[in-house]
CSV table of C-alpha atoms and ligand atoms in Angstrom, one decimal:
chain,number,residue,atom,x,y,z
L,1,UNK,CA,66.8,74.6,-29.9
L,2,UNK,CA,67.7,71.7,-28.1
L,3,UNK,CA,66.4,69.6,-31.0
L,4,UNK,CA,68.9,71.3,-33.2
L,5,UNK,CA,71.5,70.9,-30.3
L,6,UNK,CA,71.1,67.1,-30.7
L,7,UNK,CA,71.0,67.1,-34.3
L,8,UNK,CA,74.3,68.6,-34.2
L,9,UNK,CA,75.6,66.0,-31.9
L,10,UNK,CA,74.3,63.8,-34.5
L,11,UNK,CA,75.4,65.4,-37.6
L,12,UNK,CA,78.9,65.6,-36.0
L,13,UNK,CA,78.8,62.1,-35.5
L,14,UNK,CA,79.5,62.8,-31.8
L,15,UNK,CA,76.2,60.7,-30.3
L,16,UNK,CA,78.8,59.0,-28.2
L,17,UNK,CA,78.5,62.6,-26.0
L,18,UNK,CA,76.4,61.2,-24.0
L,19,UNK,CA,78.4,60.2,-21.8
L,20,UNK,CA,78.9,63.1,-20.5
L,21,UNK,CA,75.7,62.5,-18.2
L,22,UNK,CA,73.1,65.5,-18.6
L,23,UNK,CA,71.6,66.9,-21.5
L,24,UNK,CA,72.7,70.3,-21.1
L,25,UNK,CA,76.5,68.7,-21.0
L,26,UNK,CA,75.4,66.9,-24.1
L,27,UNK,CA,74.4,69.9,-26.2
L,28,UNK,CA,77.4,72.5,-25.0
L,29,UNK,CA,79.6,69.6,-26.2
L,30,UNK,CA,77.6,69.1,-29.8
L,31,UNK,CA,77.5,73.1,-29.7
L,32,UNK,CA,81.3,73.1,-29.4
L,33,UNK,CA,81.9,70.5,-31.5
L,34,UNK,CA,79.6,72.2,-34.4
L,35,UNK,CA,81.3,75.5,-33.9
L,36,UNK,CA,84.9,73.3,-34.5
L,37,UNK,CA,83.5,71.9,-37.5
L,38,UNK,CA,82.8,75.5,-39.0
L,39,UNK,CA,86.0,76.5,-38.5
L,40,UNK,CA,87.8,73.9,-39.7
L,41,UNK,CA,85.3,74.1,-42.8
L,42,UNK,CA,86.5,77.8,-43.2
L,43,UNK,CA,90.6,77.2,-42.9
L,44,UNK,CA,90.7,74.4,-45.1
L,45,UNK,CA,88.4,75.3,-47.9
L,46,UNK,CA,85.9,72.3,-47.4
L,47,UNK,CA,82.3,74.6,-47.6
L,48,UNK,CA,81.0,73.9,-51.2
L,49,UNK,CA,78.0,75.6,-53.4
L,50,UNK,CA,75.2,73.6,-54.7
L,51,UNK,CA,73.2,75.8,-57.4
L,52,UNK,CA,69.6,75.5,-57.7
L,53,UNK,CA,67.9,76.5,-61.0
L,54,UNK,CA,65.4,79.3,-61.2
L,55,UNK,CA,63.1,79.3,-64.1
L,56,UNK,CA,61.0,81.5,-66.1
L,57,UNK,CA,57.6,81.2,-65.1
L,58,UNK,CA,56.2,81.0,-68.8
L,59,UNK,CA,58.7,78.9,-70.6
L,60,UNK,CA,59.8,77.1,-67.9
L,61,UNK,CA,63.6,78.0,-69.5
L,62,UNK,CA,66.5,78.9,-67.1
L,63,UNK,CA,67.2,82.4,-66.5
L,64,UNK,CA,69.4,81.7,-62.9
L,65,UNK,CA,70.2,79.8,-60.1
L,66,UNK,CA,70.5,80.0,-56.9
L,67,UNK,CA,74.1,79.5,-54.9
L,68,UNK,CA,73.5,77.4,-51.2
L,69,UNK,CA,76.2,77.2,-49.2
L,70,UNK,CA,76.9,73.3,-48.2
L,71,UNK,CA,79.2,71.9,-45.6
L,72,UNK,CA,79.2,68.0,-44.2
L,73,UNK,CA,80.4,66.9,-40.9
L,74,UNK,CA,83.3,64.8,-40.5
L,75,UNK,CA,81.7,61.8,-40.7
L,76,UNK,CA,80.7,63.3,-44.2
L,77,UNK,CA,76.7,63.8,-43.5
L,78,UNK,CA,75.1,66.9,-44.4
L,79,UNK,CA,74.7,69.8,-42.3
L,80,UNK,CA,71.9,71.8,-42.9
L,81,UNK,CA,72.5,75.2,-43.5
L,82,UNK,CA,69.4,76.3,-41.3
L,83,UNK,CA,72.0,75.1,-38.1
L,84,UNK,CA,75.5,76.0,-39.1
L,85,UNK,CA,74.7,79.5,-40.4
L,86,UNK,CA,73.5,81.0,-37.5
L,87,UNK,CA,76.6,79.0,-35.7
L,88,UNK,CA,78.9,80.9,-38.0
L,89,UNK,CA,77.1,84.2,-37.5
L,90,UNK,CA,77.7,83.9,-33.8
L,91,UNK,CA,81.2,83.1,-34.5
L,92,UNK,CA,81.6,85.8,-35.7
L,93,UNK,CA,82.9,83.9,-39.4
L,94,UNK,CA,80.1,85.0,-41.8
L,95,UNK,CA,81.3,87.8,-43.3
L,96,UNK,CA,84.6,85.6,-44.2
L,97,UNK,CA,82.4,82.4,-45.3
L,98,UNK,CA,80.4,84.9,-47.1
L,99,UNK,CA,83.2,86.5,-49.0
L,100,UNK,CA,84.5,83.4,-50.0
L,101,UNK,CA,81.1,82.2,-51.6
L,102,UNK,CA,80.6,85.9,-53.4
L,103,UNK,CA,84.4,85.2,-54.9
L,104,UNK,CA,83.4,81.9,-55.7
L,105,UNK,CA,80.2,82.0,-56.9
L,106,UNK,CA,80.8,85.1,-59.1
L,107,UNK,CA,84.0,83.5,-60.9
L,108,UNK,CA,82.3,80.4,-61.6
L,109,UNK,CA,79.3,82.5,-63.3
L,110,UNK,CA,81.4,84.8,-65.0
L,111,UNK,CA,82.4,81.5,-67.1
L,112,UNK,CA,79.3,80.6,-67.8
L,113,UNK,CA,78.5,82.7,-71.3
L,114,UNK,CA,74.6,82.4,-71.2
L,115,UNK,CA,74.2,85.5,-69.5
L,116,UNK,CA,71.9,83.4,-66.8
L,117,UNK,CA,71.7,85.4,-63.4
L,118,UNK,CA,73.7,84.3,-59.6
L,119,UNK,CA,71.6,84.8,-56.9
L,120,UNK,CA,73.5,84.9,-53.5
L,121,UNK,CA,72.2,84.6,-49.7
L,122,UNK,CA,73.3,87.4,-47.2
L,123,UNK,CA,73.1,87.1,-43.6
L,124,UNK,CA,71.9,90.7,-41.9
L,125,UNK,CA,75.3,90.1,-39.8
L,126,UNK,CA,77.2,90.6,-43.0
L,127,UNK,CA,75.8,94.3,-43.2
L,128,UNK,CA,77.5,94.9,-40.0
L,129,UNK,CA,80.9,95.2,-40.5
L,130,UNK,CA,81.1,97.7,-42.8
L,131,UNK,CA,83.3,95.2,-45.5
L,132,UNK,CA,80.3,94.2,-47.7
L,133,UNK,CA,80.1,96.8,-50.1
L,134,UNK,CA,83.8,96.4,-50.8
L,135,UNK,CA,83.5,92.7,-51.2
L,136,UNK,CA,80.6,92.6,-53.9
L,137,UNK,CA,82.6,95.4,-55.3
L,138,UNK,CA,85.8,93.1,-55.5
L,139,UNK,CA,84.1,90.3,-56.6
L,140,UNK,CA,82.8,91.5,-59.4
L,141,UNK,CA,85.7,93.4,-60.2
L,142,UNK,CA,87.8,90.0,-59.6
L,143,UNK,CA,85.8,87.8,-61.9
L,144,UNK,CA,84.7,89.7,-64.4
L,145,UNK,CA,80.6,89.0,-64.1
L,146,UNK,CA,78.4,91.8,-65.1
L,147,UNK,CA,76.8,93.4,-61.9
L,148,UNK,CA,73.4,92.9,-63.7
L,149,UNK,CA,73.9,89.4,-63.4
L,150,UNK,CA,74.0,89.3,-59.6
L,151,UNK,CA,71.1,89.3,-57.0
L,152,UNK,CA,71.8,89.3,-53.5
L,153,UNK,CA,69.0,87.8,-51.3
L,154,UNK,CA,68.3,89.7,-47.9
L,155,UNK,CA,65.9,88.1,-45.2
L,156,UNK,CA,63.5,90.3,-43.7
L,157,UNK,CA,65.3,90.5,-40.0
L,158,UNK,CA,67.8,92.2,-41.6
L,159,UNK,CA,65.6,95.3,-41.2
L,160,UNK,CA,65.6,95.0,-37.6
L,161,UNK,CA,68.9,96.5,-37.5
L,162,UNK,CA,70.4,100.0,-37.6
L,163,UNK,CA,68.4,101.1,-40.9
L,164,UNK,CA,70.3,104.1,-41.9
L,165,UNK,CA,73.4,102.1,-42.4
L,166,UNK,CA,71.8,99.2,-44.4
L,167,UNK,CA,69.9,101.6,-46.3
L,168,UNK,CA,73.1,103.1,-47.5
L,169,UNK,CA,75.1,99.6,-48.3
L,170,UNK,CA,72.0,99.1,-50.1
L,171,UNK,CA,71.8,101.9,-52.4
L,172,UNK,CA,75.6,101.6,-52.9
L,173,UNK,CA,74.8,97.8,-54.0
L,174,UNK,CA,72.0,99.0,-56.1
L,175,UNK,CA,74.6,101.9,-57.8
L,176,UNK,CA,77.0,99.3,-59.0
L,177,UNK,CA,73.9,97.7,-60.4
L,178,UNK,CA,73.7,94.8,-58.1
L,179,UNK,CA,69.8,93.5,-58.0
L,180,UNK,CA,68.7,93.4,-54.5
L,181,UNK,CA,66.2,90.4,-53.9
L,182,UNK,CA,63.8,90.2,-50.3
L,183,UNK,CA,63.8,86.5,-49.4
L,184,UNK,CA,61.3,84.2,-47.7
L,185,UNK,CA,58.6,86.7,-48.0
L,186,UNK,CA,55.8,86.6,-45.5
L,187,UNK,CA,57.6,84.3,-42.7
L,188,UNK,CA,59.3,87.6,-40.7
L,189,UNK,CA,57.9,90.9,-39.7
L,190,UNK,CA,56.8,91.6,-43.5
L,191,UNK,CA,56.5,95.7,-43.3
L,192,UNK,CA,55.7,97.6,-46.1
L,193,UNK,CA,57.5,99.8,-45.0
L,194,UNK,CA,60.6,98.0,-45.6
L,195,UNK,CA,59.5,97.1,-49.3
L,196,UNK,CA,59.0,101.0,-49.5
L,197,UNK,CA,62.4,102.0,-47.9
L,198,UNK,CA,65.1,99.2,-49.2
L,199,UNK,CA,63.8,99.5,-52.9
L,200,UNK,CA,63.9,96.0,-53.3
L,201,UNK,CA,64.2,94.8,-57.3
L,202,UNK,CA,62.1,91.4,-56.5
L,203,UNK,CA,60.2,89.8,-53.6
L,204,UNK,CA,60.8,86.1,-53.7
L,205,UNK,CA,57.4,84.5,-51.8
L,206,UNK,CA,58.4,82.2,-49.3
L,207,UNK,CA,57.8,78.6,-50.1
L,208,UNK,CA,55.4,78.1,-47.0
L,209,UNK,CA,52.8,79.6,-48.9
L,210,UNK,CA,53.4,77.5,-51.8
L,211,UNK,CA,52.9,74.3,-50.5
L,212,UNK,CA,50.0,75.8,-48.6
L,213,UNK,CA,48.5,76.0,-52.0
L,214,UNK,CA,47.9,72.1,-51.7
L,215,UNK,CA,46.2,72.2,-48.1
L,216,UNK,CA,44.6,75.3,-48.2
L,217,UNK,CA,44.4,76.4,-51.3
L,218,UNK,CA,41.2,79.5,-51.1
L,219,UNK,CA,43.6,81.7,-48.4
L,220,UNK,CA,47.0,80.6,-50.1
L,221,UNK,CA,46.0,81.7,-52.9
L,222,UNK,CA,44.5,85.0,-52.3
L,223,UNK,CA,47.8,85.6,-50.4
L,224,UNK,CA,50.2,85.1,-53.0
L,225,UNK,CA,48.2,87.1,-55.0
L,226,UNK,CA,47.9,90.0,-53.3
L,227,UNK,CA,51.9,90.3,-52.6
L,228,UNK,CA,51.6,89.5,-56.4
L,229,UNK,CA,49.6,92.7,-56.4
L,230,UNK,CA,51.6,94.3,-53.9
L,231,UNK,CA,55.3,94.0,-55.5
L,232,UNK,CA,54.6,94.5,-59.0
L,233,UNK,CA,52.7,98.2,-57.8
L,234,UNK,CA,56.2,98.7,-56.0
L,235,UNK,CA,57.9,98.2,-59.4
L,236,UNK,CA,59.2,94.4,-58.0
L,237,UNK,CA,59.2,90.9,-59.7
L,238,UNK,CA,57.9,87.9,-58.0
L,239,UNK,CA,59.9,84.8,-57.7
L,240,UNK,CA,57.8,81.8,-55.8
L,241,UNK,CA,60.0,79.4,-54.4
L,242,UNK,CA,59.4,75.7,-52.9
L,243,UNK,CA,57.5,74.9,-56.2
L,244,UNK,CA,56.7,70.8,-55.9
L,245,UNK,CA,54.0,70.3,-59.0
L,246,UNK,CA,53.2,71.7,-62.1
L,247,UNK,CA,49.5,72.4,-60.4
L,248,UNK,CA,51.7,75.4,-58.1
L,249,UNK,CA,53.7,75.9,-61.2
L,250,UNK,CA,50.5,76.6,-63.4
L,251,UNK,CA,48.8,78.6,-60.9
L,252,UNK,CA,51.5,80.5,-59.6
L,253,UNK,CA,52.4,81.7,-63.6
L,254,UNK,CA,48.7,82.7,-63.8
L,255,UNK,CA,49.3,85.0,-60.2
L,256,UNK,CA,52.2,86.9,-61.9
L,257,UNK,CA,55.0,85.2,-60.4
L,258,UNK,CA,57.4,85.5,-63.4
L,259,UNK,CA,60.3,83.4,-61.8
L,260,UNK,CA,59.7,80.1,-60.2
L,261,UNK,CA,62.0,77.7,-58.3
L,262,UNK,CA,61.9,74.1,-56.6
L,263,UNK,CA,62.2,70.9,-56.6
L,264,UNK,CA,59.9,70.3,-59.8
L,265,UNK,CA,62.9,72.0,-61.9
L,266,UNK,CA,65.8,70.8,-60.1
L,267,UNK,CA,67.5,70.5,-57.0
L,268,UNK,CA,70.5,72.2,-55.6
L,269,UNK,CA,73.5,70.3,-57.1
L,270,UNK,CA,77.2,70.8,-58.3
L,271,UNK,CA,77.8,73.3,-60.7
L,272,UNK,CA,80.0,70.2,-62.2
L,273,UNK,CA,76.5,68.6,-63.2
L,274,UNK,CA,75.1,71.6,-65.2
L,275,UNK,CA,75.8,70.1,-68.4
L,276,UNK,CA,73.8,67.1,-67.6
L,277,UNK,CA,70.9,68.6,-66.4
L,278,UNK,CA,67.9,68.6,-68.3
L,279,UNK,CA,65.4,70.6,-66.6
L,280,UNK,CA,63.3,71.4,-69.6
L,281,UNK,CA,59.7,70.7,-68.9
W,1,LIG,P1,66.6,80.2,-48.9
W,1,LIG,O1,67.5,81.3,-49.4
W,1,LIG,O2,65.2,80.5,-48.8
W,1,LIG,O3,66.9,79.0,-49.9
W,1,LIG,C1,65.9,78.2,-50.4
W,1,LIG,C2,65.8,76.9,-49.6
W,1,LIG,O4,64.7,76.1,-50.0
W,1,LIG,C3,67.1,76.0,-49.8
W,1,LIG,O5,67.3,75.3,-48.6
W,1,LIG,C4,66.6,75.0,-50.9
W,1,LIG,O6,67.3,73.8,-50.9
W,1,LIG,C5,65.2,74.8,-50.4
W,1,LIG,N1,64.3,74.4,-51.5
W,1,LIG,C6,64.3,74.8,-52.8
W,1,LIG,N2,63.3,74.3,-53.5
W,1,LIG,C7,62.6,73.5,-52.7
W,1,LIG,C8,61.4,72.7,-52.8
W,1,LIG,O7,60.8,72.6,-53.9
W,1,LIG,N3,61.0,72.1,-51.7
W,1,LIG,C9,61.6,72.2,-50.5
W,1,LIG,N4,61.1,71.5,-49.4
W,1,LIG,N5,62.7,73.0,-50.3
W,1,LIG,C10,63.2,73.6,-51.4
W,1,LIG,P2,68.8,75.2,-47.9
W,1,LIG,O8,69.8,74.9,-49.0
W,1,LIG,O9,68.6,74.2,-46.8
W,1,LIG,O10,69.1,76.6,-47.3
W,1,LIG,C11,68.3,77.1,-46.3
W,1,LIG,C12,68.6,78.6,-46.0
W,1,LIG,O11,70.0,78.8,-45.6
W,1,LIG,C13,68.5,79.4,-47.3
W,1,LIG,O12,67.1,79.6,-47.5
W,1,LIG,C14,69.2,80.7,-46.8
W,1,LIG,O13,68.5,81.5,-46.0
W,1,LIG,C15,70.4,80.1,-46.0
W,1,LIG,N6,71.6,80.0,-46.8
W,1,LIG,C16,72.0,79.1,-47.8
W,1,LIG,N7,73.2,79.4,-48.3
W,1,LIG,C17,73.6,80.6,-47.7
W,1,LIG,C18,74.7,81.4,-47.8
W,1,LIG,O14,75.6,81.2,-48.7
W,1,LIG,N8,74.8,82.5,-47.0
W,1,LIG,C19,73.8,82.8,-46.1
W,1,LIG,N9,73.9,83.9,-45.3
W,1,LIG,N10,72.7,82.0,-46.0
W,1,LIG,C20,72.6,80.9,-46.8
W,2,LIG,MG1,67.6,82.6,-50.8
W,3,LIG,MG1,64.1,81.8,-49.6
W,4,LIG,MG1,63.3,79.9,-47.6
C-alpha cells in the first residue's frame, strides 16, 4: 500500500511532496492528488480504451478483444489501472466511469462488422447500485451490438457480496443474452460453489498460472488442467490469459483452453491501430 501510495506521488508527477516532511503526509497528499486526477479524467472525457486481442486457441485467428480502461497523469505517464480503479471505486465514480466505457466500448464494436466479441471488466462495486442492469441494457440498445457479442468479466470478490442480489443482475444479464465471463481464475477465494451458482459462460485462468508453466511447469500444468476439467463439466469455456510463448500457447490448446490471450498476440492498443495489426501467427 504504501508502495502504491508513492507510485502515485510519482505517477502524478507530484515527487516534489516531499516536502511536506513525513511519509504518511507524503502519501495522503499523492492519495489526494490521485483521487483529483480521476475526477478530472471523468468530467473531461480524458480515460481512453486500449483493446487487447483474444484469439482462437487452434487457429490462432481473432474471435475478440478485450476493452482496458487507460488514464495517464498530468504529466502524461501511465497510470496503471491496478491503482486508479480501486481509487475510483472508493470514490464512489465506478459505476459512471464504467458506464461510460460500456457506451463506448459497445458503439465502437457495433461498427466493426466481423462479428468478433467485446469483452468488458466490471468492478463488484458496480453491482451495487442497482443501475447496471439498465446500463448494459442501454448500451446495447444505444449502439446497436448484438448482446451475443458482449462478455462482461466479473472477479471473484464480487461473490463476497450480498449474493441474492448479484445473482439476480446476473440472470437478468444472462436473459438479454449478455455472456458472463469469471476473471483471474484461481487468485481469489475460487469456490465452486460460485461457478455452480452465477452460471458463468467461461472461466478465464488467471495468467499467474500461465507463466508458472515456465518455472514450474509439473504443478502448473496439472492445475490448469483440472479447471480445464472443471469448467468444461460445468458447461464453461476456458480462456487462458498472460500467454508469453508459443510453448504456453501450444500446451495450453492441447489442455482445452479454446481462447487464448497475451502478449504473444498483441498488446492492448488503440482501436485506431486495428487495421494495422497483423496478429496472425
Ligand atoms: P484483467 O481483466 O485480468 O486484464 C488483463 C490484464 O493482463 C491487463 O492488465 C493486460 O494488459 C494484462 N496482460 C494481458 N496479456 C498479458 C501478458 O501476456 N503478459 C502480462 N504480463 N500481462 C498481460 P491491465 O490493463 O493493467 O489491467 C489490470 C486490471 O484492471 C484488469 O485485469 C482488470 O481487472 C482491471 N480493469 C481494466 N480495465 C477495467 C475497466 O474498464 N473496469 C474495471 N472495473 N476494471 C478494469
Ligand atoms: Mg478481464
Ligand atoms: Mg484477467
Ligand atoms: Mg488478471
Amino acid at each position: 500500500q504504501a508502495d502504491a501510495a508513492l507510485y502515485h506521488a510519482k505517477a502524478a508527477g507530484r515527487s516534489d511532496l516531499a516536502v511536506y516532511g513525513s511519509e504518511m503526509g507524503e502519501r495522503m497528499a499523492a492519495r489526494r492528488a490521485l483521487e483529483a486526477r480521476v475526477r478530472a479524467a471523468l468530467e473531461r472525457k480524458e480515460f481512453e480504451i486500449h483493446y487487447q486481442p483474444l484469439v482462437d486457441g487452434v487457429t490462432h485467428g481473432i474471435v475478440g478483444y478485450e476493452a482496458l480502461l487507460r488514464l495517464r497523469s498530468d504529466a502524461g505517464d501511465p497510470i496503471p489501472p491496478a491503482i486508479f480503479i480501486p481509487v475510483a471505486e472508493e470514490l464512489g465514480l465506478i459505476s459512471e466511469i464504467g458506464a461510460w466505457v460500456l457506451r463506448t466500448a459497445t458503439a465502437a464494436f457495433a461498427a466493426i462488422e466481423d462479428g468478433c466479441t467485446l469483452s468488458v471488466n466490471l468492478s463488484a462495486v458496480q453491482f451495487e447500485d442497482g443501475a447496471l442492469v439498465p446500463t448494459v441494457r442501454a448500451a446495447l440498445h444505444e449502439s446497436g451490438l448484438p448482446a451475443q457479442r458482449l462478455e462482461l468479466e466479473i472477479t471473484e470478490s464480487l461473490l463476497l457480496g450480498d449474493s441474492r442480489s448479484v445473482e439476480m443482475q446476473i440472470d437478468a444479464l444472462k436473459e438479454m443474452g449478455v455472456g458472463i465471463a469469471m476473471d483471474d481464475f484461481g487468485t481469489g477465494f475460487s469456490s465452486l460453489s460460485y461457478l455452480w451458482k452465477y452460471g458463468f459462460d467461461r472461466i478465464k485462468i488467471d495468467r499467474s498460472f500461465v507463466g508458472a508453466l515456465d518455472e514450474n511447469p509439473e504443478r502448473a500444468r496439472d492445475i490448469i488442467e483440472t479447471t480445464v476439467l472443471l469448467g468444461q463439466r460445468l458447461g464453461m469455456k476456458i480462456t487462458a490469459e498472460g500467454v508469453e510463448t508459443a510453448e504456453q500457447s501450444a500446451l495450453l490448446t492441447q489442455l482445452g483452453c479454446d481462447v487464448l490471450q497475451g502478449y504473444l498476440y498483441g498488446r492492448p492498443g488503440p482501436i485506431a491501430d486495428f487495421h494495422r495489426r497483423d496478429f496472425g501467427t
